[in-house]
Coordinates of C-alpha atoms in Angstrom, one line a residue:
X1 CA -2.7 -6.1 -10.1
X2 CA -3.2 -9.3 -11.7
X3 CA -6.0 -11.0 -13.9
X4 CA -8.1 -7.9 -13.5
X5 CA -10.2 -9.0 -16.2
X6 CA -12.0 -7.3 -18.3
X7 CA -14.1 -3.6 -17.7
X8 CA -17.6 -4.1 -17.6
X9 CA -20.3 -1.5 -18.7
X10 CA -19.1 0.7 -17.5
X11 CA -2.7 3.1 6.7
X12 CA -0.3 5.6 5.6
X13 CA -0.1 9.0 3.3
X14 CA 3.4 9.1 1.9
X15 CA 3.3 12.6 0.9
X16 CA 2.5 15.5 3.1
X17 CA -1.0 17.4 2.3
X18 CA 0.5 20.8 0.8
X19 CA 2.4 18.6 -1.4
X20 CA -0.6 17.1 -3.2
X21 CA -1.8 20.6 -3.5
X22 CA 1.6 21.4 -5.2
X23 CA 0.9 18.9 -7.3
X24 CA -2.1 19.8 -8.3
X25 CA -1.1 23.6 -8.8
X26 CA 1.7 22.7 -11.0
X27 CA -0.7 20.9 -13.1
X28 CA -3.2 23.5 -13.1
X29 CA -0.6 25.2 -14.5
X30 CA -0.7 23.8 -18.3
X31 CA -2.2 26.0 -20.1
X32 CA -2.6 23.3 -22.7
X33 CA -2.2 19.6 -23.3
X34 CA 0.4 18.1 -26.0
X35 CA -0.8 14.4 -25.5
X36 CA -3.9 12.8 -26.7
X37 CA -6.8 12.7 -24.8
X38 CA -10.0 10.9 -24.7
X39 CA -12.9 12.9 -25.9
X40 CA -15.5 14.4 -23.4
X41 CA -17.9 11.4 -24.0
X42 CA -20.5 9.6 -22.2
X43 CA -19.5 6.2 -22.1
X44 CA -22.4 5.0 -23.0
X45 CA -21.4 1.4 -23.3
X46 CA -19.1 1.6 -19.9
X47 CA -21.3 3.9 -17.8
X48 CA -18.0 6.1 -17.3
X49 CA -16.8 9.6 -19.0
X50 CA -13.5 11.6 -18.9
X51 CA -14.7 14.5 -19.2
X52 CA -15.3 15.5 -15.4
X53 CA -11.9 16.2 -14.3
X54 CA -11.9 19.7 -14.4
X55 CA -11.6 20.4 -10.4
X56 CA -8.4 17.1 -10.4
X57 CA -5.1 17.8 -11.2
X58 CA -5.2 18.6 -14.9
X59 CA -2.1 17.4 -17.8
X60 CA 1.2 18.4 -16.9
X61 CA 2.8 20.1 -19.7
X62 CA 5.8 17.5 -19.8
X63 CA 7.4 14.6 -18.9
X64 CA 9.8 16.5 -17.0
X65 CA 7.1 17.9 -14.8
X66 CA 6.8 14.5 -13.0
X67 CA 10.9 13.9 -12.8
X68 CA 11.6 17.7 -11.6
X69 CA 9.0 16.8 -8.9
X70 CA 9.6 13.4 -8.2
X71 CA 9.5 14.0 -4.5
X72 CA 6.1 13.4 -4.4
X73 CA 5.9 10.1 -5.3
X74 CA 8.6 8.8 -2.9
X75 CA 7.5 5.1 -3.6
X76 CA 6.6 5.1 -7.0
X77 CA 9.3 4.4 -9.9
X78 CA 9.5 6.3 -13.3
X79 CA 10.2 3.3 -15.6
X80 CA 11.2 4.1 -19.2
X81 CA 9.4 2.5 -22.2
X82 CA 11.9 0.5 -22.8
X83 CA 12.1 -0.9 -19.4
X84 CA 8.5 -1.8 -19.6
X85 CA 9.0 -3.5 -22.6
X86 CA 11.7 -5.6 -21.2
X87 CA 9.4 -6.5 -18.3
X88 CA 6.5 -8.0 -20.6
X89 CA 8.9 -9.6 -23.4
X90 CA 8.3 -6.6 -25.9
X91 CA 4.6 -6.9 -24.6
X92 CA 3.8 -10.7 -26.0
X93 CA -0.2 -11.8 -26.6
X94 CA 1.0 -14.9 -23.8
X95 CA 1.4 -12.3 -21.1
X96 CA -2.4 -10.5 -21.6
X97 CA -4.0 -10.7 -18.2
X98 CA -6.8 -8.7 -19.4
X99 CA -7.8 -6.1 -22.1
X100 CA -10.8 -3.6 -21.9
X101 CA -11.7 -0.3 -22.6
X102 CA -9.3 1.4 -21.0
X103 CA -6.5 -0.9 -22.7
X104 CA -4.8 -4.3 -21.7
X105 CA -3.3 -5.4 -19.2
X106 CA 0.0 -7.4 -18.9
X107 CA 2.2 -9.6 -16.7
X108 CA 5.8 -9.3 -16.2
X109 CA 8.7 -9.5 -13.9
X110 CA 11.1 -6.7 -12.1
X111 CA 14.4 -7.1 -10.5
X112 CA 17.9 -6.1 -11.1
X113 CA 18.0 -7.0 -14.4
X114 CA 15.5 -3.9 -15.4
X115 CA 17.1 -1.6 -13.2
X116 CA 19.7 -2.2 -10.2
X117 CA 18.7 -2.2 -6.8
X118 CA 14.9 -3.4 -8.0
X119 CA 13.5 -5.6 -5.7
X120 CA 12.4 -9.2 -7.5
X121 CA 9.0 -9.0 -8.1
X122 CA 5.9 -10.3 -10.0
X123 CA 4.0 -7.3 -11.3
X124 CA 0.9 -6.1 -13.5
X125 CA 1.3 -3.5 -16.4
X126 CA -1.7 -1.9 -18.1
X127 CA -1.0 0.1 -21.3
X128 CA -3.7 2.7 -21.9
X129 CA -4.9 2.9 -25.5
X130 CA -3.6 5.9 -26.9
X131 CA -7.2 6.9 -27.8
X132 CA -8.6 4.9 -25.6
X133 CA -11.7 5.7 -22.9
X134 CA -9.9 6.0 -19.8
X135 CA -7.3 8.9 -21.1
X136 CA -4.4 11.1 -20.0
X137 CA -6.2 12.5 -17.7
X138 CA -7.6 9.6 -15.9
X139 CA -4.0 7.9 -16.0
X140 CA -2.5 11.1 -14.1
X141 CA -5.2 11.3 -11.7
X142 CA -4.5 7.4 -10.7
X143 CA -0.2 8.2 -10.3
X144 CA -1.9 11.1 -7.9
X145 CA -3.8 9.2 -5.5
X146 CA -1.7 5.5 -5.1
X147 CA 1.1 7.7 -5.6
X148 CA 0.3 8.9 -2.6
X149 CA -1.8 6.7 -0.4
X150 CA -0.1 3.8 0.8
X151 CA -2.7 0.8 3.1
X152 CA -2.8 -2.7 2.8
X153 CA -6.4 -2.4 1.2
X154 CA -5.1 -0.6 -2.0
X155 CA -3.9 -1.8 -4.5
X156 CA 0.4 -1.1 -4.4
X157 CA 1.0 0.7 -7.4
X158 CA 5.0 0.0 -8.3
X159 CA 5.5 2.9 -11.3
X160 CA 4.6 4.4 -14.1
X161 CA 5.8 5.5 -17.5
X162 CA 4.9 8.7 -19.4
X163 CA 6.7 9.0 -22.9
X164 CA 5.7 10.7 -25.5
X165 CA 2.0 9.7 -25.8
X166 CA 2.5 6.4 -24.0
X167 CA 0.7 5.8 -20.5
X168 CA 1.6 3.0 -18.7
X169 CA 1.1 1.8 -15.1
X170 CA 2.9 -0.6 -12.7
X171 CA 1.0 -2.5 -10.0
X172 CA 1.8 -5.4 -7.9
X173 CA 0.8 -8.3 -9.1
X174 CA -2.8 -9.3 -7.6
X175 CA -2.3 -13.4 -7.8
X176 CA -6.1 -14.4 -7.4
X177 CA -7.6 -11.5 -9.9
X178 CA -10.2 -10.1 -9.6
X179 CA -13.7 -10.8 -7.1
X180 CA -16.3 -11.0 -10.5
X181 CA -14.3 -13.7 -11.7
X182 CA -14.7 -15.5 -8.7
X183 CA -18.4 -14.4 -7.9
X184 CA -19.5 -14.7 -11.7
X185 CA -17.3 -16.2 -14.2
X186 CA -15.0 -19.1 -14.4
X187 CA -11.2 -18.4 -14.1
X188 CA -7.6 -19.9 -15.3
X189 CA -6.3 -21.4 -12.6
X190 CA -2.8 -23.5 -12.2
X191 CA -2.6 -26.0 -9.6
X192 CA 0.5 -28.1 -9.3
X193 CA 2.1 -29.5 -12.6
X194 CA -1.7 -28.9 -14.2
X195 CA -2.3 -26.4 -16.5
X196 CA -6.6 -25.9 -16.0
X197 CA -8.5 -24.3 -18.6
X198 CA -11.7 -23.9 -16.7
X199 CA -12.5 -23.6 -12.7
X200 CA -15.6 -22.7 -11.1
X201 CA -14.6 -21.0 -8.3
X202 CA -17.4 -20.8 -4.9
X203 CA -15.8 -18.3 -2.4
X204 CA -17.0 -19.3 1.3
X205 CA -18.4 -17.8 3.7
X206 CA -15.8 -16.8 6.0
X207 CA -13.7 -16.1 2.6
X208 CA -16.8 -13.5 1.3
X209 CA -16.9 -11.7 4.4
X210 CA -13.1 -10.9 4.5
X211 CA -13.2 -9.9 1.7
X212 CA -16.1 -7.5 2.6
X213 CA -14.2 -6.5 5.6
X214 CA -10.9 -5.6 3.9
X215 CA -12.9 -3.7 0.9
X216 CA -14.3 -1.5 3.8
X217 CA -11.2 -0.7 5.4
X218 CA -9.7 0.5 1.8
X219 CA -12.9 2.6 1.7
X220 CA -12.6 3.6 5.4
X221 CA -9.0 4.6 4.7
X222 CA -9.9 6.9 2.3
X223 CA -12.9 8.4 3.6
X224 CA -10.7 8.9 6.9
X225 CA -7.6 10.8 5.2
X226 CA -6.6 14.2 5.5
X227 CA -8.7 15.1 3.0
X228 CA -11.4 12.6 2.0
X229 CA -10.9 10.5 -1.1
X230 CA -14.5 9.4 -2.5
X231 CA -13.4 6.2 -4.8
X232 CA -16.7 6.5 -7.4
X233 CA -15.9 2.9 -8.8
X234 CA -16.2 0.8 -6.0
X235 CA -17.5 -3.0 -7.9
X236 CA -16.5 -6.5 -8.1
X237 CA -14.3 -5.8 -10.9
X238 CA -12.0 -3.2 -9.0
X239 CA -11.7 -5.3 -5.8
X240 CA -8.5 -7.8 -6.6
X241 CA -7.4 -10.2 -4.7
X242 CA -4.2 -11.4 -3.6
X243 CA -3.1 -15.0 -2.7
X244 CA -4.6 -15.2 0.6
X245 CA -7.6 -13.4 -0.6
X246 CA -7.0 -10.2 1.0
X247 CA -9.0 -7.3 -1.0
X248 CA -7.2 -4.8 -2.4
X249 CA -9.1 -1.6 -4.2
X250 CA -7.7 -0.9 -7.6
X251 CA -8.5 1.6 -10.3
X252 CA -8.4 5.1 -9.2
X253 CA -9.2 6.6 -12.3
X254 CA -12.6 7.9 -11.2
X255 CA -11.5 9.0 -7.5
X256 CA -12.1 12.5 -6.4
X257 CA -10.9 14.6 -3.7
X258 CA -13.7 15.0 -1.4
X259 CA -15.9 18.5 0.0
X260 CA -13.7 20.6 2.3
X261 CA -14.8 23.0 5.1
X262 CA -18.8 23.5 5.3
X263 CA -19.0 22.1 1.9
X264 CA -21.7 19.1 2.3
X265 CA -20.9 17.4 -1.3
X266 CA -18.9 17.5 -4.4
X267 CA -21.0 18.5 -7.7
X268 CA -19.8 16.5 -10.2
X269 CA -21.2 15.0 -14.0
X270 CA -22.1 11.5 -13.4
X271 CA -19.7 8.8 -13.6
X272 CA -19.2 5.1 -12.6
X273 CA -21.3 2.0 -13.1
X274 CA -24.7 1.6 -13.9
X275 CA -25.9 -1.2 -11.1
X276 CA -23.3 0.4 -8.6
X277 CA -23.8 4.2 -8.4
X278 CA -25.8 5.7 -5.4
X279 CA -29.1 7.5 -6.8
X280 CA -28.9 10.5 -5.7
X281 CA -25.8 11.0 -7.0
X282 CA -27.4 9.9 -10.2
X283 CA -30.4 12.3 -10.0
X284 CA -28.4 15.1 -9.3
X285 CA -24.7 14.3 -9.2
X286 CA -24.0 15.4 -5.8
X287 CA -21.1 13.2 -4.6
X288 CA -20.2 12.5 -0.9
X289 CA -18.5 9.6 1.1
X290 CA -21.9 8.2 1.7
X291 CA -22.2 7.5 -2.3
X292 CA -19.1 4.8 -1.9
X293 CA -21.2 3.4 0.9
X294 CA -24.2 2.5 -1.4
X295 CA -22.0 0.9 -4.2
X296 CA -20.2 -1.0 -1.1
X297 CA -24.3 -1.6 0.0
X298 CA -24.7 -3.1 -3.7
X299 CA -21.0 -5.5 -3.7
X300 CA -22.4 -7.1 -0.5
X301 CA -25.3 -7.7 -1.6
X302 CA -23.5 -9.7 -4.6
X303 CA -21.6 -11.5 -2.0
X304 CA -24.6 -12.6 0.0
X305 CA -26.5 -13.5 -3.1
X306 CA -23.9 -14.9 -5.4
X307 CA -26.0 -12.8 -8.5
X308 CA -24.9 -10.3 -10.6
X309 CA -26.0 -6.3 -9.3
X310 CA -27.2 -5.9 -13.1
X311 CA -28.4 -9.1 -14.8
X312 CA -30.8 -9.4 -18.5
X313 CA -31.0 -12.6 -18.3
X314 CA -33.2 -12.8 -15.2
X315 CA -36.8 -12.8 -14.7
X316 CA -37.9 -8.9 -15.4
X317 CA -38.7 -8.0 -11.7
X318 CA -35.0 -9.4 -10.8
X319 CA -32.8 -7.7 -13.1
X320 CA -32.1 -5.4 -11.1
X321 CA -30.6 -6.8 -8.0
X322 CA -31.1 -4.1 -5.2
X323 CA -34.7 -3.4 -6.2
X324 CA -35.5 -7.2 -6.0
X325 CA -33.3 -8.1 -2.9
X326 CA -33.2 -5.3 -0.6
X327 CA -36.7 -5.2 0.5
X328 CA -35.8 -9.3 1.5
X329 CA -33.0 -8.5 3.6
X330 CA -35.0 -7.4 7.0
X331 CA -37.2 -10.2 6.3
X332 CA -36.1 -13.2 8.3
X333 CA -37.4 -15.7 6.0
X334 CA -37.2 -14.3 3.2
X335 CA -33.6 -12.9 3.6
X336 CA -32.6 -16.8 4.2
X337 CA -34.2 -17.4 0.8
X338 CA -31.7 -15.4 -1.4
X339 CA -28.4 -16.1 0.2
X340 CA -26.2 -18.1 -2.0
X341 CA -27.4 -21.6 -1.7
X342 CA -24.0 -22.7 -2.6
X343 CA -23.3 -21.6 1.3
X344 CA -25.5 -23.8 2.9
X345 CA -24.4 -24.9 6.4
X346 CA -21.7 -22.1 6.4
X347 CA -23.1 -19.7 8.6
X348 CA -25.4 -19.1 11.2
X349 CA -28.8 -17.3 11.0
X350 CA -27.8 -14.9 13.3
X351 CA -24.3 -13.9 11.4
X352 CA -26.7 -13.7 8.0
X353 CA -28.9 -11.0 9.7
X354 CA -26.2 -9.0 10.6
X355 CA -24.8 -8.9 7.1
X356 CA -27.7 -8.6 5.6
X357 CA -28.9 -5.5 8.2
X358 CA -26.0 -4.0 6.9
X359 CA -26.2 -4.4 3.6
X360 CA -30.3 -3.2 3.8
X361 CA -28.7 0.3 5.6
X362 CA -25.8 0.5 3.4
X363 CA -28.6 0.3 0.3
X364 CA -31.1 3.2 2.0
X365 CA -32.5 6.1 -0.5
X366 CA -31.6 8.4 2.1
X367 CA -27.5 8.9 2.1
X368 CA -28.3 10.2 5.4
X369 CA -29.4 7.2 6.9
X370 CA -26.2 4.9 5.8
X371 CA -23.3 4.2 8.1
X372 CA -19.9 5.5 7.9
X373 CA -17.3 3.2 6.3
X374 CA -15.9 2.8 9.6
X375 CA -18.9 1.5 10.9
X376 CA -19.3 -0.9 8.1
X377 CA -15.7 -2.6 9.3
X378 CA -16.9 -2.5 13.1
X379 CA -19.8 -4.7 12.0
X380 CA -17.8 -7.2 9.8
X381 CA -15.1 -7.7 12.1
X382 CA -16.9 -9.7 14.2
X383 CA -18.5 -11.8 11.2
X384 CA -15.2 -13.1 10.3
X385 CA -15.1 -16.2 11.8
X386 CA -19.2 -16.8 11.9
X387 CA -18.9 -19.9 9.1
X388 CA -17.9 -23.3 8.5
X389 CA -16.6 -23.4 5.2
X390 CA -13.4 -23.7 3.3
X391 CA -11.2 -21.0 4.0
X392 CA -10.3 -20.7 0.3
X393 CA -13.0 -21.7 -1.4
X394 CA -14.4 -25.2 -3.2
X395 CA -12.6 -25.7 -6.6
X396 CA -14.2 -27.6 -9.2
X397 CA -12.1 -28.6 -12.0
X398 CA -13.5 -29.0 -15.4
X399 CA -10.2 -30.2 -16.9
X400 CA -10.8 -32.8 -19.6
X401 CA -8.5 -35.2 -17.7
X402 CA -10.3 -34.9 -14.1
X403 CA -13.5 -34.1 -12.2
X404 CA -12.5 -34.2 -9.1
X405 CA -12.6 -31.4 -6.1
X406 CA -10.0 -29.7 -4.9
X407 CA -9.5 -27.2 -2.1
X408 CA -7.2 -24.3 -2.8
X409 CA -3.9 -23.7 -0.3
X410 CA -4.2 -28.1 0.4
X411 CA -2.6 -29.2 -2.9
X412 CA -4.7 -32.2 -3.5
X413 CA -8.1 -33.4 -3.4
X414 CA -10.4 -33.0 -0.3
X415 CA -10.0 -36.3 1.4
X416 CA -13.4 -38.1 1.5
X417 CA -14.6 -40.1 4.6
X418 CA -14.0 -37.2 7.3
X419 CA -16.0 -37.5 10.2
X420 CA -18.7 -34.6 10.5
X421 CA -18.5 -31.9 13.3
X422 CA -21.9 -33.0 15.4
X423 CA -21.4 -29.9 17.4
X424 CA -21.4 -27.6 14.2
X425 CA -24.2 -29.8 13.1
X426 CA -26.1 -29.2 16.0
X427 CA -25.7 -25.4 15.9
X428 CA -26.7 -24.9 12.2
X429 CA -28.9 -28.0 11.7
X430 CA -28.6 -30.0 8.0
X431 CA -25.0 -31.6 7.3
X432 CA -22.1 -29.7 8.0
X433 CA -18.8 -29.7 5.5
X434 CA -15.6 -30.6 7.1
X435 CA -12.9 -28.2 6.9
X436 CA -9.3 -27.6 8.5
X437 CA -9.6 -24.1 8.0
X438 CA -8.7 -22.0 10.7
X439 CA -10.7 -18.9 11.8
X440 CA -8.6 -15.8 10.5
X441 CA -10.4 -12.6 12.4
X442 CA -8.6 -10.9 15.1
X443 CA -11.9 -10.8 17.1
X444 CA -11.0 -11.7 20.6
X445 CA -14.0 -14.1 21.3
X446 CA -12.3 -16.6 19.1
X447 CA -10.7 -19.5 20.0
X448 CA -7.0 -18.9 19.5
X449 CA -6.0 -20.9 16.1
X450 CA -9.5 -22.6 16.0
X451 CA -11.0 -22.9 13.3
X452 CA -14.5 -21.9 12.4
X453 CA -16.1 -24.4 14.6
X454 CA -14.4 -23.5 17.6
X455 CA -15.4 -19.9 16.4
X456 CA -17.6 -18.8 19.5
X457 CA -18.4 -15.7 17.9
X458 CA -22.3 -16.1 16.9

């Protein structure tokens, strides 16, 4: 999973649909729970409770219950403790990728040495605080749903360990962390022989919108399965990256199984992240795919603007980022006025009014008049290549020993002196960047290997 950092305020189904139900009726099952759970409170300070799981597969009454039935989980590993402990050096301060509420989270290392026949492999580890926020029953419903959900836009998880009143999960290793700490924060980043204690990091444009696109399709998987998965949490924080940037939902603590038959919504108590959560699911707590399409409305929004969805600090009528941005976005002028600045001559107008259209519809009262998730990825695809910046992203080092920029995935500094692309010039107006990235969407108006000025797709 990587540097997930830390919790703020806040495409293919392995196993077969009756045996999630099995599942869930063997843990319905327990008529009471031996391990320590987190009380029924509000969260105030995380927006989140753990309360609301009544209607998801409740505690199993043992250990045994998951080994007797491991059929379910025919990708997922039961590691012992001990094993864990091997993995993360007895669990050593130096190998914290991030702590939170919900506990910390640690690096480590699998292969035969843990167990034979394990594949080598970087992975992530979060131990859940025995009394911590997220709970038992959170942990359990997260081995349910990646246990069995399998698509390049989840997050992999690897195992899980459930001993005594230990909780542990095992993801794969997420190398670029998470999307706030690029969006918002500066990161730890290692480049070479250098060791950098502060980075800003500015995602592009092309960069931001696959990552939209492959957020979308995590959502779109699950709102497309045999029986709906609603995610609840979708933010920056949950959306990790891996080391070509591909987006990869994580967290599945707060994901419910969605209405069935005639049944138009899910009544549930309220749950998520203040700044993220769809109103009327806050008014009333009614919860249906469309809700995950308003909190995807609000992360693109963040992408477009490079702000925060929740922010104190700002002017009082900004704060709150939806309520000041989205009446902008259908505004041609005005919608060119909040877009990052730091993507200036990266796109074109007419790729910024598509995003931000669909970021206006995504963020309408009405749930009703949002698009489905998989219309949401049939409007990004073509976006993908719609930009002319680095593919990775501009690095600025703020290492005592240098000041100098660096582009990610080149090794070395970006080579001063380049001759400007006139005909990107032309198109956007202003001075254009060079780049020698190469235009990654599989639309099929682009230029074969081109990069994003040979990118026709406008």
């Amino acid at each position: 999973m990587g540097n997930c950092g830390t919790r703020e305020e806040s495409a293919v189904v392995s196993g077969a649909h009756h045996q999630v139900q099995q599942l869930q009726a063997l843990s319905a099952a327990a008529s009471r729970n031996p391990f320590p759970c987190a009380p029924a409170d509000k969260r105030h300070g995380h927006g989140r409770s753990t309360s609301d799981l009544s209607s998801d597969p409740c505690t199993p009454r043992h250990f045994e219950d998951f080994t007797n039935n491991s059929f379910l989980y025919t990708h997922v590993i039961a590691f012992s403790l001990f094993e864990l402990e091997t993995i993360t050096k007895s669990f050593r301060s130096d190998y914290i990728l991030g702590e939170g509420g919900f506990g910390t989270v640690y690096k480590g290392y699998i292969d035969e040495n843990v167990r034979v026949g394990l594949k080598s492999l970087p992975v992530a580890v979060k131990v859940l605080n025995k009394e911590g926020l997220q709970g038992h029953r959170e942990w359990l419903t997260e081995v349910n749903f990646l246990g069995q959900l399998r698509h390049p836009n989840l997050v992999k998880l690897i195992g899980y360990c459930c001993e005594d009143d230990h909780r542990l999960l095992v993801y794969e290793f997420m190398f670029r962390g998470s999307l706030e700490n690029h969006l918002f924060r500066s990161i730890h980043l290692c480049l070479s022989s250098y060791r950098l204690t502060k980075a800003t990091v500015t995602l592009s444009w092309s960069t931001r919108m696959m990552i939209a696109l492959g957020a979308a399709k995590g959502l779109a998987f699950l709102h497309n399965a045999e029986r709906p998965v609603i995610y609840r949490d979708f933010k920056t924080s949950n959306i990790l990256l891996d080391s070509d940037y591909t987006a990869k939902l994580s967290d599945f603590g707060l994901a419910k199984a969605g209405p069935q038959g005639d049944e138009t919504h899910v009544s549930t108590r309220v749950m998520g992240t203040y700044g993220y959560a769809a109103p009327e699911y806050v008014m009333t707590g009614h919860l249906t795919a469309r809700s995950d399409v308003y909190s995807f409305g609000v992360v693109l929004l963040e992408l477009l603007t490079g702000k925060k969805s929740v922010d104190k600090t700002r002017p009082s009528k900004e704060q709150n980022l939806v309520d000041w941005a989205r009446p902008k976005l259908n505004d041609k002028r005005k919608m060119l006025q909040i877009i990052d600045p730091r993507l200036e001559n990266q796109y074109s107008v007419r790729a910024a009014q598509k995003a931000c259209s669909l970021a206006y519809y995504c963020l309408s009262q009405n749930p009703k008049a949002r698009p489905l998730m998989s219309d949401v990825v049939e409007t990004l695809e073509p976006l993908q290549c719609s930009g002319g910046g680095t593919d990775g992203g501009s690095v600025l080092l703020a290492a005592a020993s240098s000041s100098a920029s660096f582009q990610i995935g080149t090794g070395g500094p970006i080579a001063p002196g380049r001759a400007r692309d006139y005909r990107l010039e032309q198109r956007f107006g202003g001075t254009v960047r060079p780049t020698t990235a190469s235009c990654r969407s599989p639309n099929p108006d682009c230029s074969p290997g081109g990069g994003p000025t040979a990118c026709r797709v406008r």
